[in-house]
XYZ file of C-alpha atoms in Angstrom:
746
model
C -1.872 8.330 36.770
C -0.867 12.034 36.582
C -2.973 14.777 35.303
C -2.062 16.659 32.090
C -1.717 20.293 32.423
C -4.634 22.422 31.340
C -2.476 24.162 28.763
C -1.914 20.764 26.980
C -5.690 19.803 26.902
C -6.854 23.304 26.058
C -4.314 23.678 23.205
C -5.310 20.324 21.858
C -9.070 21.196 21.799
C -8.617 24.547 20.295
C -6.228 23.201 17.651
C -8.682 20.527 16.696
C -11.316 22.891 16.192
C -9.145 25.169 14.109
C -8.155 22.231 11.928
C -11.672 20.936 11.536
C -13.007 24.297 10.730
C -15.173 24.575 13.816
C -16.777 22.122 16.349
C -19.775 21.831 14.177
C -18.097 19.379 11.716
C -20.860 17.003 12.641
C -21.330 13.565 13.796
C -22.953 12.688 10.343
C -19.893 13.638 8.374
C -17.629 11.783 10.799
C -19.627 8.559 10.675
C -20.448 8.605 6.986
C -18.119 6.002 5.154
C -16.130 7.061 2.233
C -17.065 5.610 -1.230
C -15.318 2.452 -2.367
C -12.550 3.531 -4.854
C -12.420 0.103 -6.427
C -15.764 0.676 -8.040
C -14.249 3.270 -10.396
C -13.365 1.642 -13.698
C -14.447 -1.842 -12.456
C -14.210 -4.420 -15.115
C -17.314 -6.329 -16.267
C -17.653 -9.421 -14.283
C -15.465 -8.210 -11.439
C -16.754 -7.665 -7.956
C -15.772 -5.450 -5.122
C -17.371 -5.392 -1.711
C -15.520 -2.737 -0.006
C -12.068 -0.900 -0.492
C -10.117 -3.949 0.411
C -11.412 -6.888 -1.594
C -11.549 -7.162 -5.384
C -12.415 -10.610 -7.255
C -12.707 -11.148 -10.857
C -12.741 -14.299 -13.036
C -9.073 -14.924 -12.689
C -7.966 -13.938 -9.273
C -8.600 -12.412 -5.799
C -6.882 -9.304 -4.905
C -6.636 -7.980 -1.341
C -5.815 -4.209 -1.015
C -3.182 -3.737 1.785
C -2.944 -0.064 1.759
C -0.444 0.453 4.571
C 3.056 0.839 3.331
C 5.571 -2.016 3.757
C 9.057 -0.976 4.617
C 10.260 -4.212 5.853
C 7.928 -4.682 8.894
C 5.778 -7.249 7.129
C 2.502 -5.366 7.148
C 1.524 -6.570 3.601
C 1.350 -10.091 5.043
C -0.236 -9.024 8.256
C -3.071 -7.086 6.568
C -3.738 -9.805 4.027
C -4.004 -12.241 6.931
C -6.804 -10.269 8.608
C -8.887 -10.156 5.438
C -8.090 -13.767 4.476
C -8.973 -15.054 8.126
C -12.609 -14.012 7.573
C -12.799 -14.562 3.783
C -11.677 -18.152 4.418
C -8.757 -17.968 1.925
C -5.712 -20.222 2.093
C -2.354 -18.488 2.493
C -1.113 -17.291 -0.772
C -4.416 -17.868 -2.575
C -4.647 -14.302 -3.540
C -2.589 -11.411 -4.770
C -1.964 -8.193 -2.837
C -1.829 -4.542 -3.891
C -1.079 -1.295 -2.010
C -3.918 0.281 -4.041
C -4.241 3.866 -5.126
C -4.256 6.637 -2.430
C -7.829 7.252 -1.376
C -9.630 8.882 1.506
C -11.335 5.449 2.192
C -7.954 4.338 3.782
C -7.811 7.040 6.294
C -5.916 5.823 9.420
C -8.402 5.253 12.344
C -5.516 4.678 14.960
C -3.631 7.954 14.595
C -6.021 9.633 17.115
C -4.455 7.825 20.205
C -1.068 9.361 19.710
C -2.342 12.729 18.792
C -3.981 13.505 22.118
C -2.370 14.511 25.497
C -3.618 11.539 27.498
C -1.650 8.505 28.511
C -2.427 5.257 26.921
C -3.695 3.798 30.182
C -6.065 6.778 30.693
C -9.579 5.463 30.168
C -11.288 8.592 31.668
C -14.102 10.379 30.024
C -11.952 13.202 28.964
C -9.396 10.884 27.448
C -11.992 8.877 25.564
C -13.792 12.069 24.279
C -10.393 13.500 23.067
C -9.608 10.428 21.165
C -13.068 10.609 19.437
C -12.549 14.265 18.444
C -9.064 13.558 17.219
C -10.382 10.619 15.170
C -13.011 12.693 13.581
C -10.530 15.311 12.668
C -8.153 12.737 11.213
C -11.055 11.277 9.198
C -12.141 14.651 7.794
C -8.441 15.303 6.823
C -8.598 12.010 4.913
C -5.272 11.097 6.484
C -3.941 8.036 5.018
C -0.542 6.983 6.334
C 1.609 4.397 7.816
C 3.564 5.486 10.997
C 3.363 5.626 14.744
C 3.003 1.678 14.910
C -0.599 2.258 13.985
C -1.061 -0.378 11.191
C -2.449 -3.225 13.253
C -4.404 -0.872 15.373
C -5.934 0.689 12.348
C -6.489 -2.579 10.470
C -7.371 -5.248 13.014
C -11.196 -4.666 13.057
C -11.714 -3.050 9.701
C -9.937 -5.601 7.583
C -11.578 -8.562 9.316
C -14.773 -6.905 8.804
C -13.881 -6.428 5.085
C -13.224 -9.982 4.677
C -16.446 -10.984 6.455
C -18.533 -8.719 4.259
C -17.075 -10.136 1.088
C -17.588 -13.686 2.470
C -21.202 -13.248 3.375
C -21.894 -11.456 -0.008
C -20.300 -14.195 -1.940
C -22.545 -16.657 -0.101
C -25.606 -14.729 -1.078
C -24.429 -14.834 -4.673
C -24.046 -18.578 -4.547
C -27.492 -18.821 -2.811
C -29.052 -16.761 -5.757
C -27.235 -18.629 -8.483
C -27.958 -22.124 -7.157
C -31.394 -21.442 -5.613
C -30.399 -22.686 -2.094
C -30.768 -20.898 1.316
C -27.836 -18.846 2.504
C -28.009 -20.699 5.839
C -27.074 -23.923 4.174
C -23.697 -22.652 2.667
C -20.187 -22.574 4.152
C -17.085 -21.298 2.895
C -13.541 -22.792 2.735
C -10.299 -22.376 0.738
C -11.506 -19.539 -1.380
C -14.802 -21.009 -2.403
C -18.453 -21.503 -1.286
C -19.476 -25.043 -0.470
C -23.031 -26.027 -1.404
C -25.249 -28.304 0.613
C -24.313 -31.261 -1.641
C -20.556 -30.570 -1.193
C -20.088 -28.877 -4.438
C -17.270 -26.326 -4.291
C -17.789 -23.193 -6.122
C -14.557 -20.944 -6.290
C -15.217 -17.335 -5.339
C -13.801 -16.251 -8.828
C -16.704 -18.138 -10.453
C -19.147 -16.196 -8.369
C -17.665 -12.770 -9.065
C -20.107 -11.753 -11.891
C -23.173 -12.633 -9.776
C -21.752 -10.964 -6.691
C -21.228 -7.849 -8.711
C -24.981 -7.418 -9.003
C -25.669 -7.697 -5.240
C -25.420 -5.053 -2.760
C -22.773 -5.973 -0.209
C -24.193 -7.083 3.063
C -23.917 -4.703 5.905
C -24.279 -6.830 9.098
C -21.741 -9.517 9.655
C -20.472 -11.709 12.530
C -16.677 -12.045 12.898
C -15.069 -15.328 13.589
C -14.513 -16.393 17.261
C -10.791 -16.234 18.043
C -10.959 -19.917 19.000
C -11.558 -20.759 15.235
C -8.810 -18.507 13.750
C -6.833 -20.395 11.173
C -4.130 -17.648 10.279
C -4.254 -14.886 13.144
C -1.950 -15.880 15.957
C -0.199 -18.527 13.788
C 3.283 -18.338 12.320
C 3.114 -17.310 8.764
C 5.678 -17.496 5.839
C 5.565 -13.841 4.802
C 4.294 -13.226 1.339
C 7.420 -11.338 0.383
C 9.921 -13.755 1.804
C 10.585 -15.702 -1.347
C 11.052 -12.782 -3.540
C 13.257 -11.048 -0.928
C 15.419 -14.236 -0.467
C 15.828 -14.597 -4.235
C 16.477 -10.984 -4.983
C 13.356 -10.659 -7.240
C 11.197 -8.321 -5.075
C 10.956 -4.880 -6.826
C 11.839 -1.984 -4.405
C 11.447 1.604 -5.590
C 15.095 1.648 -6.552
C 14.541 -1.339 -8.786
C 11.843 0.140 -10.850
C 12.605 0.862 -14.548
C 10.792 2.029 -17.709
C 11.839 2.178 -21.371
C 13.353 5.299 -22.459
C 14.282 6.583 -18.995
C 16.670 9.245 -17.989
C 18.504 8.840 -14.787
C 18.868 11.871 -12.312
C 21.048 12.751 -9.495
C 20.766 15.857 -7.473
C 23.028 18.066 -5.522
C 21.527 20.715 -3.226
C 22.815 22.854 -0.491
C 24.386 20.539 2.223
C 23.365 23.228 4.612
C 19.924 22.241 4.963
C 17.460 24.975 3.633
C 20.355 27.185 2.518
C 20.273 28.538 -1.039
C 22.532 28.049 -4.043
C 24.269 31.204 -5.100
C 25.625 29.741 -8.276
C 27.457 26.752 -9.934
C 29.833 25.741 -12.727
C 28.868 22.532 -14.549
C 31.136 22.823 -17.521
C 33.127 19.825 -16.537
C 30.084 17.721 -15.806
C 28.508 18.471 -19.089
C 31.491 17.010 -20.896
C 31.407 13.693 -18.999
C 30.298 10.566 -20.787
C 26.639 9.771 -20.720
C 25.487 13.113 -19.415
C 22.295 14.351 -21.089
C 21.649 17.801 -19.374
C 21.563 19.809 -16.208
C 18.210 20.867 -14.707
C 17.433 23.251 -11.948
C 15.839 22.189 -8.733
C 15.129 24.119 -5.411
C 18.355 25.128 -3.928
C 20.534 23.014 -6.323
C 20.554 21.275 -9.550
C 19.974 17.751 -11.134
C 22.122 15.920 -13.591
C 20.399 13.776 -16.175
C 22.254 10.866 -17.601
C 22.073 7.505 -19.262
C 22.585 5.663 -15.900
C 22.723 6.495 -12.275
C 26.371 6.103 -11.712
C 27.311 8.473 -14.405
C 24.727 11.017 -12.880
C 26.392 10.542 -9.489
C 29.855 11.160 -10.934
C 28.840 14.174 -13.050
C 27.093 15.758 -9.987
C 30.269 15.337 -7.921
C 32.181 17.187 -10.738
C 29.983 20.434 -10.390
C 31.420 23.364 -8.500
C 28.876 25.159 -6.272
C 28.599 28.381 -4.322
C 26.311 27.606 -1.375
C 24.727 29.951 0.897
C 24.916 29.728 4.666
C 22.802 27.482 6.919
C 19.639 28.973 8.315
C 20.522 27.331 11.698
C 23.721 27.493 13.967
C 26.772 26.344 12.014
C 28.575 24.494 14.707
C 27.293 21.600 16.899
C 28.322 23.392 20.258
C 25.899 26.023 19.311
C 23.085 23.632 18.821
C 23.752 22.096 22.444
C 23.913 25.627 23.721
C 20.519 26.584 22.385
C 19.060 23.469 23.917
C 20.552 24.050 27.324
C 19.451 27.696 27.302
C 15.715 26.627 26.716
C 14.820 25.577 30.283
C 12.985 28.770 30.710
C 9.243 29.731 31.523
C 9.159 31.355 28.122
C 9.997 28.047 26.380
C 7.654 25.833 28.441
C 5.679 23.800 25.814
C 3.635 21.955 28.399
C 3.554 20.450 31.868
C 2.519 16.866 31.145
C 2.356 15.490 34.694
C 2.175 16.936 38.232
C 1.331 14.486 41.028
C 1.876 15.214 44.592
C 4.250 18.233 45.276
C 7.806 17.842 44.104
C 8.804 21.362 45.189
C 7.924 20.653 48.752
C 9.864 17.407 48.808
C 12.887 18.979 47.366
C 12.664 21.868 49.876
C 12.815 19.303 52.636
C 15.357 16.956 51.193
C 18.205 18.031 48.704
C 17.428 16.114 45.524
C 19.690 13.810 43.625
C 20.397 15.253 40.241
C 21.597 14.186 36.842
C 21.522 15.565 33.183
C 21.296 13.377 30.041
C 21.811 14.047 26.265
C 20.623 12.444 23.143
C 22.058 13.656 19.817
C 20.713 13.966 16.286
C 20.593 10.490 14.711
C 20.171 9.634 11.041
C 17.521 7.136 9.701
C 20.013 5.800 7.082
C 17.952 2.900 5.627
C 19.629 0.697 3.159
C 17.690 1.743 0.158
C 18.632 5.456 -0.417
C 15.821 7.769 -1.553
C 14.492 7.412 -4.964
C 11.467 8.144 -7.198
C 10.590 7.445 -10.874
C 8.068 9.977 -12.369
C 6.461 10.624 -15.771
C 4.897 13.951 -16.206
C 2.692 14.620 -19.197
C 0.102 17.432 -20.095
C -2.711 15.156 -18.964
C -1.416 13.818 -15.679
C 1.536 12.531 -13.601
C 2.584 8.887 -12.675
C 5.022 8.320 -9.890
C 6.523 5.230 -8.550
C 8.361 4.940 -5.297
C 7.921 3.698 -1.746
C 6.216 6.270 0.608
C 4.378 6.306 3.974
C 2.065 9.192 3.220
C 0.358 8.667 -0.134
C -2.257 11.364 0.210
C 0.239 14.034 1.098
C 2.512 12.959 -1.502
C -0.266 13.384 -4.274
C -0.968 16.882 -2.951
C 2.675 17.987 -3.111
C 3.212 16.673 -6.615
C 0.127 18.438 -7.705
C 1.393 21.609 -6.155
C 4.697 21.354 -8.106
C 3.330 20.295 -11.545
C 0.087 22.239 -11.517
C -2.035 19.207 -12.246
C -5.189 18.408 -10.262
C -4.829 15.898 -7.543
C -7.128 13.553 -9.356
C -4.710 13.347 -12.236
C -1.753 12.214 -10.058
C -1.409 8.456 -9.977
C 0.939 7.287 -7.268
C 2.068 3.658 -7.462
C 3.469 2.617 -3.897
C 6.251 0.096 -4.027
C 8.129 -1.978 -1.224
C 10.761 0.041 0.702
C 14.140 -1.122 1.770
C 13.812 0.244 5.173
C 12.501 3.700 6.324
C 12.517 4.202 10.043
C 10.732 7.515 9.417
C 12.897 8.445 6.383
C 10.131 7.928 3.810
C 7.784 10.180 5.676
C 9.518 13.090 3.780
C 8.886 14.742 0.465
C 11.989 16.712 -0.693
C 13.107 14.105 -3.142
C 9.507 13.745 -4.294
C 9.443 17.561 -4.957
C 12.702 17.427 -6.799
C 11.518 14.503 -8.911
C 8.327 16.438 -9.880
C 10.500 19.558 -10.638
C 12.621 17.592 -13.028
C 9.679 15.655 -14.696
C 7.861 18.971 -15.203
C 10.826 20.276 -17.170
C 11.220 16.925 -19.049
C 7.572 16.632 -20.152
C 6.746 13.175 -21.409
C 10.043 11.608 -20.488
C 10.368 9.143 -17.673
C 12.900 10.349 -15.006
C 14.356 8.149 -12.372
C 15.813 10.183 -9.413
C 18.123 8.294 -7.088
C 20.060 9.831 -4.213
C 23.812 8.888 -3.691
C 24.386 7.643 -0.214
C 26.382 10.849 0.470
C 23.527 13.064 -0.629
C 21.090 10.949 1.440
C 23.116 11.487 4.577
C 23.812 15.232 3.687
C 20.050 15.788 3.454
C 18.815 13.688 6.414
C 16.066 15.073 8.576
C 17.474 13.241 11.665
C 15.976 12.676 15.234
C 15.639 15.765 17.244
C 18.271 16.106 19.741
C 17.558 16.764 23.477
C 18.709 17.461 27.050
C 17.035 16.225 30.133
C 17.572 17.520 33.697
C 16.327 15.378 36.413
C 15.976 15.669 40.088
C 14.669 12.946 42.549
C 14.331 11.933 46.187
C 14.250 8.505 47.769
C 12.678 7.754 51.191
C 12.778 4.692 53.364
C 14.311 2.659 50.500
C 11.815 3.680 47.888
C 11.558 6.179 45.152
C 9.546 9.150 46.418
C 9.981 11.971 43.990
C 10.937 12.475 40.421
C 11.121 15.797 38.377
C 12.142 15.402 34.758
C 12.523 18.523 32.526
C 13.225 17.884 28.918
C 14.219 20.417 26.168
C 14.087 19.495 22.419
C 13.186 21.194 19.205
C 9.667 20.253 17.941
C 10.014 17.500 15.482
C 6.244 17.743 14.573
C 6.574 21.527 13.663
C 9.595 20.777 11.580
C 8.275 17.711 9.935
C 4.600 18.710 9.350
C 5.639 22.231 8.441
C 7.387 20.874 5.278
C 4.081 19.084 4.427
C 2.053 22.258 4.933
C 0.207 21.036 7.928
C -0.419 23.114 10.942
C 0.671 21.861 14.345
C -1.184 23.784 17.082
C -0.740 23.042 20.783
C 2.160 21.360 22.495
C 4.359 18.674 20.718
C 3.695 15.587 22.506
C 6.863 14.094 21.032
C 9.046 16.306 23.351
C 7.536 14.414 26.264
C 6.656 10.959 24.615
C 7.959 7.977 26.558
C 8.583 9.814 29.862
C 5.419 11.148 31.383
C 2.928 8.411 30.447
C 4.830 5.511 32.019
C 2.251 4.220 34.539
C 4.281 4.482 37.717
C 2.696 5.409 40.913
C 5.623 7.716 42.135
C 4.001 9.785 44.917
C 5.515 12.967 43.652
C 6.225 13.142 40.009
C 6.453 16.117 37.486
C 7.304 16.198 33.915
C 7.924 19.352 31.955
C 8.742 19.785 28.309
C 10.481 22.817 26.797
C 10.383 23.701 23.235
C 13.793 24.743 21.769
C 13.749 27.267 18.890
C 14.061 25.507 15.555
C 17.674 24.237 14.826
C 18.601 21.879 12.025
C 15.363 20.422 10.366
C 14.305 17.156 11.953
C 11.937 14.254 11.317
C 10.205 11.371 12.903
C 12.774 8.638 13.792
C 11.804 5.093 14.797
C 9.909 5.761 18.026
C 10.408 9.431 17.787
C 10.426 11.258 21.116
C 10.403 7.958 23.151
C 13.742 6.931 21.720
C 15.362 9.692 23.876
C 12.879 10.203 26.632
C 12.884 6.457 27.429
C 16.527 6.721 27.992
C 16.310 9.864 30.014
C 13.485 8.792 32.310
C 14.298 5.071 32.942
C 17.980 5.705 33.369
C 17.292 8.289 35.979
C 14.737 5.946 37.646
C 17.522 3.386 37.785
C 19.799 5.770 39.428
C 17.247 6.703 42.161
C 16.478 2.873 42.717
C 20.259 2.442 43.257
C 20.331 5.303 45.701
C 17.402 3.702 47.467
C 19.305 0.494 47.748
C 16.302 -1.384 46.184
C 16.207 -3.997 43.514
C 15.831 -2.479 40.139
C 13.241 -4.933 38.931
C 11.213 -5.313 42.204
C 11.085 -1.637 42.834
C 9.801 -1.076 39.241
C 7.098 -3.674 39.855
C 6.266 -2.055 43.236
C 5.776 1.335 41.649
C 3.808 0.112 38.740
C 0.158 1.095 39.051
C -1.187 -0.457 35.821
C -1.918 -4.193 36.118
C -1.341 -4.934 32.346
C 2.077 -3.176 32.581
C 3.021 -4.816 35.705
C 2.516 -8.158 34.000
C 4.981 -7.114 31.257
C 7.682 -6.516 34.009
C 6.846 -9.744 35.814
C 7.215 -11.620 32.420
C 10.517 -10.157 31.537
C 11.783 -10.937 35.126
C 10.708 -14.532 34.731
C 12.187 -14.769 31.204
C 15.491 -13.525 32.273
C 15.528 -15.518 35.709
C 16.060 -11.988 37.293
C 17.989 -12.392 40.610
C 19.854 -15.417 39.467
C 23.503 -15.755 39.814
C 25.779 -13.970 37.335
C 29.350 -14.760 36.162
C 32.321 -12.767 36.931
C 32.259 -9.248 35.578
C 28.683 -9.649 34.341
C 25.805 -7.153 35.014
C 22.123 -6.934 34.153
C 19.913 -3.862 33.505
C 16.131 -3.574 33.111
C 14.108 -0.831 31.505
C 10.435 -0.249 30.955
C 9.005 2.307 28.512
C 5.531 2.602 27.367
C 5.422 4.052 23.759
C 2.610 4.032 21.118
C 0.334 2.347 23.852
C 2.646 -0.674 24.151
C 4.109 -1.385 27.622
C 7.640 -2.833 26.882
C 10.257 -4.107 29.213
C 13.768 -5.311 28.397
C 16.521 -6.921 30.405
C 20.043 -6.942 28.991
C 23.072 -8.959 30.217
C 26.488 -7.733 29.591
C 30.049 -8.866 30.322
C 32.858 -6.365 31.089
C 35.801 -7.785 29.205
C 39.379 -6.665 28.949
C 38.634 -5.048 25.606
C 35.265 -3.447 26.467
C 31.593 -4.237 26.956
C 30.081 -7.432 25.296
C 26.429 -7.569 25.113
C 25.479 -11.171 25.786
C 21.635 -11.622 25.962
C 18.605 -9.470 25.689
C 15.054 -10.527 26.916
C 12.063 -8.422 25.745
C 8.330 -8.606 26.736
C 5.638 -6.473 25.472
C 1.678 -6.219 25.671
C 0.183 -5.765 22.245
C -3.384 -7.255 22.880
C -3.188 -9.722 20.052
C -0.154 -11.140 18.272
C -1.008 -11.408 14.638
C 1.979 -13.422 13.633
C 4.262 -14.844 16.355
C 7.188 -15.266 13.853
C 6.973 -11.652 12.602
C 6.395 -10.235 16.047
C 9.628 -12.065 17.167
C 11.417 -10.549 14.070
C 10.160 -7.105 14.974
C 11.281 -7.314 18.505
C 14.775 -8.584 17.632
C 15.169 -5.894 14.910
C 13.942 -3.238 17.145
C 16.421 -4.207 19.921
C 19.353 -4.414 17.387
C 18.210 -1.033 15.890
C 17.963 0.641 19.340
C 21.270 -0.821 20.687
C 23.376 -0.034 17.567
C 22.253 3.701 17.565
C 22.703 3.959 21.274
C 26.232 2.575 21.108
C 27.620 4.187 17.931
C 25.505 6.941 16.111
C 25.181 10.576 15.968
C 24.900 13.353 13.383
C 26.890 16.444 14.153
C 27.231 19.669 12.318
C 30.270 21.725 11.255
C 30.038 24.796 9.019
C 26.301 23.986 8.821
C 26.888 20.728 7.252
C 26.379 17.146 8.540
C 29.951 15.675 9.272
C 28.869 12.014 8.769
C 28.539 11.213 5.081
C 28.111 7.289 5.156
C 27.806 4.289 7.248
C 31.510 4.271 8.164
C 30.760 7.315 10.310
C 27.288 6.263 11.473
C 27.769 2.612 12.235
C 25.014 0.324 13.486
C 25.568 -2.856 15.383
C 27.778 -5.381 13.653
C 26.725 -8.990 13.521
C 29.481 -10.134 15.703
C 28.219 -7.786 18.429
C 24.558 -8.948 18.135
C 23.402 -10.738 21.433
C 20.864 -13.545 21.764
C 17.384 -11.886 21.892
C 14.350 -13.470 23.390
C 10.953 -12.086 22.645
C 7.526 -12.631 24.249
C 4.253 -11.040 23.301
C 1.537 -10.714 25.994
C -2.192 -10.526 25.131
C -3.755 -9.187 28.302
C -4.727 -5.730 26.924
C -8.104 -4.902 25.503
C -6.820 -3.232 22.316
C -4.552 -4.467 19.454
C -1.366 -2.420 19.238
C 1.386 -2.177 16.708
C 5.034 -3.416 17.549
C 7.194 -1.706 14.970
C 8.564 1.025 17.274
C 8.124 -0.082 20.821
C 11.212 -2.453 21.117
C 13.518 0.518 20.408
C 13.115 2.928 23.451
C 13.930 0.470 26.360
C 17.111 -0.808 24.582
C 19.273 2.231 25.561
C 18.451 2.613 29.030
C 18.491 -1.260 29.703
C 22.000 -1.291 28.237
C 23.169 1.814 30.263
C 21.698 0.171 33.468
C 23.525 -3.106 32.688
C 26.727 -1.300 32.058
C 26.476 0.283 35.557
C 25.686 -2.939 37.113
C 28.833 -4.597 35.482
C 31.198 -1.623 35.781
C 29.926 0.940 38.203
C 30.001 3.532 35.336
C 26.815 5.462 34.825
C 26.402 6.618 31.280
C 24.161 9.634 30.606
C 24.879 10.526 26.959
C 24.317 8.716 23.621
C 26.244 7.458 21.799
C 27.794 5.399 24.521
C 31.081 4.787 22.749
C 32.094 8.275 23.717
C 32.465 6.980 27.303
C 33.008 3.232 27.135
C 34.405 0.654 24.534
C 32.358 -2.235 23.217
C 33.540 -5.516 21.670
């Protein structure tokens, strides 16, 4: 594996020290557990053993603090606890819980250090430890980066085991029998004589006992839930339309709000005329928000209509007004002054290129919207004493801090009630709608306010995926890939996104290079450089972030070089792979797809491999070149995640990720004219249609030594695998997304 440039490592370490307030933040502080938030206000007769388990006389509640935006993590988190607590599926309730430092995300460290996922060196391990300490001291509770399962797998099983063994001690005390004579099953302790004592009947006694500290986790061979298909806990409610999303939440006496702010993101409002809007039916009032106004009415539709009736004088955009200027700024950033980091430098590419003129190519990836089905929304009630806010969000701790900053309340007086989300893909990592709800609520003290974005407002104020250009050079020798030099220029998504949250981002932005430099190929001469483009339109994390573009850049170019070498695309990738676990992923997808078998007339297959979020993922796509365009027939996907928690949900995540990746690669982009996004709804930002959807086969491998998440890794290989398949079927090489600029699809 290549070496990370000194600049990247040095910047990471210096930045970590700056954030933590110095290197002496102390091992003690890092290792000291946070207090259990469930003990505060605990009802008499109720027992809590840790921040994830609460039992009273009537029910068992499992706290599943990671946000659920459709990826099924409420069920997955509950399964980890229930496995050790010996609960039957559905024999409990779940709750997202209140934001608390006890729920800090242990797994964010891996993605925050400049070391490849396959790097197990002392430096890499030490950096992850440092990053983990910083994240804990920052009390960073969040859902993102495909970290939920990595964060939860050990700690939630441990939480269930602690509760189980403490309940056994409670039963031993109550019935005067040895703990060793007790077992547990189906939410109860079983006494030596076979008597079954439900956990709920032991809660009062258990509440008087100090939770056990040493437990033994179940051997995987005895698992009843983990690794088995589960009916997701939310599936019935979703299927019957009874699950409450943020947009469904209501309160008595509520006013409904719609906002209009400058569609030139970050631009000011010079003035407005709302005379016509104020005369419309159901309109209550107009309230100011930053760079715009809110209309308050007796329902959301009337608020939307009135907002559209307001005349505005908007200021200019604080970024280039036209899309051509965005691309020009990116193209001009391949300079020494803009070098963000050199992430990999193996062998000597310059010498190779001096000896053999390299093969060159340039790739582009555009701005892309998140566009989840549920538009942004939040319901808020601000009083003199405190604030309650109901919505779905991925970063509860930051949300509380931001609301407190707007309303002037102490953070301890902000009560956030997290709700299910109708999709996110990174969209609900943002806070502008939260700030606006707080601004309105502060003006309407004591009155519940429900803010909902219209679809057009949601599109206009997207923080899309950051765009990028890649310039690649390579050399083949003796029928093999010998040298690759990839240079990528992008704006910093982390600086843009975290800057809005008030969080410093020292050092290089790893997302400019993610999905390219860390792929575990043993190419003899390999270099990867990342260039930071001056800030353009504001951007945010989009499902798989930098890897969504970089996977397309790197793997497409690798495929081009393999073709130049006259080698087999699958066999050459397998030959180059220098990580055994990743090699097995390629071998698995080759077997699944019967790679090398006969194809029909006008058919082609492409393969792609991308490591993102620590998950080696390979996809094979089969297409047919019809008279009317490309038809995508089949997709095979294999990925290494360490342990598959739920095979059914794993398959769903894989299939959904493929469809998401393909749809956006084919059809989607956000462009700017006069400083405003030109795409206002799905008709202009169209995902894959059902009739276009291929058969998708998914396989999860369990050879790795660490459990990984799977929400994002299926996305990055989709675009390059499709581009490579199109080349195989047509001879046309596509180097720019969306592909429909260059070829038709049916």
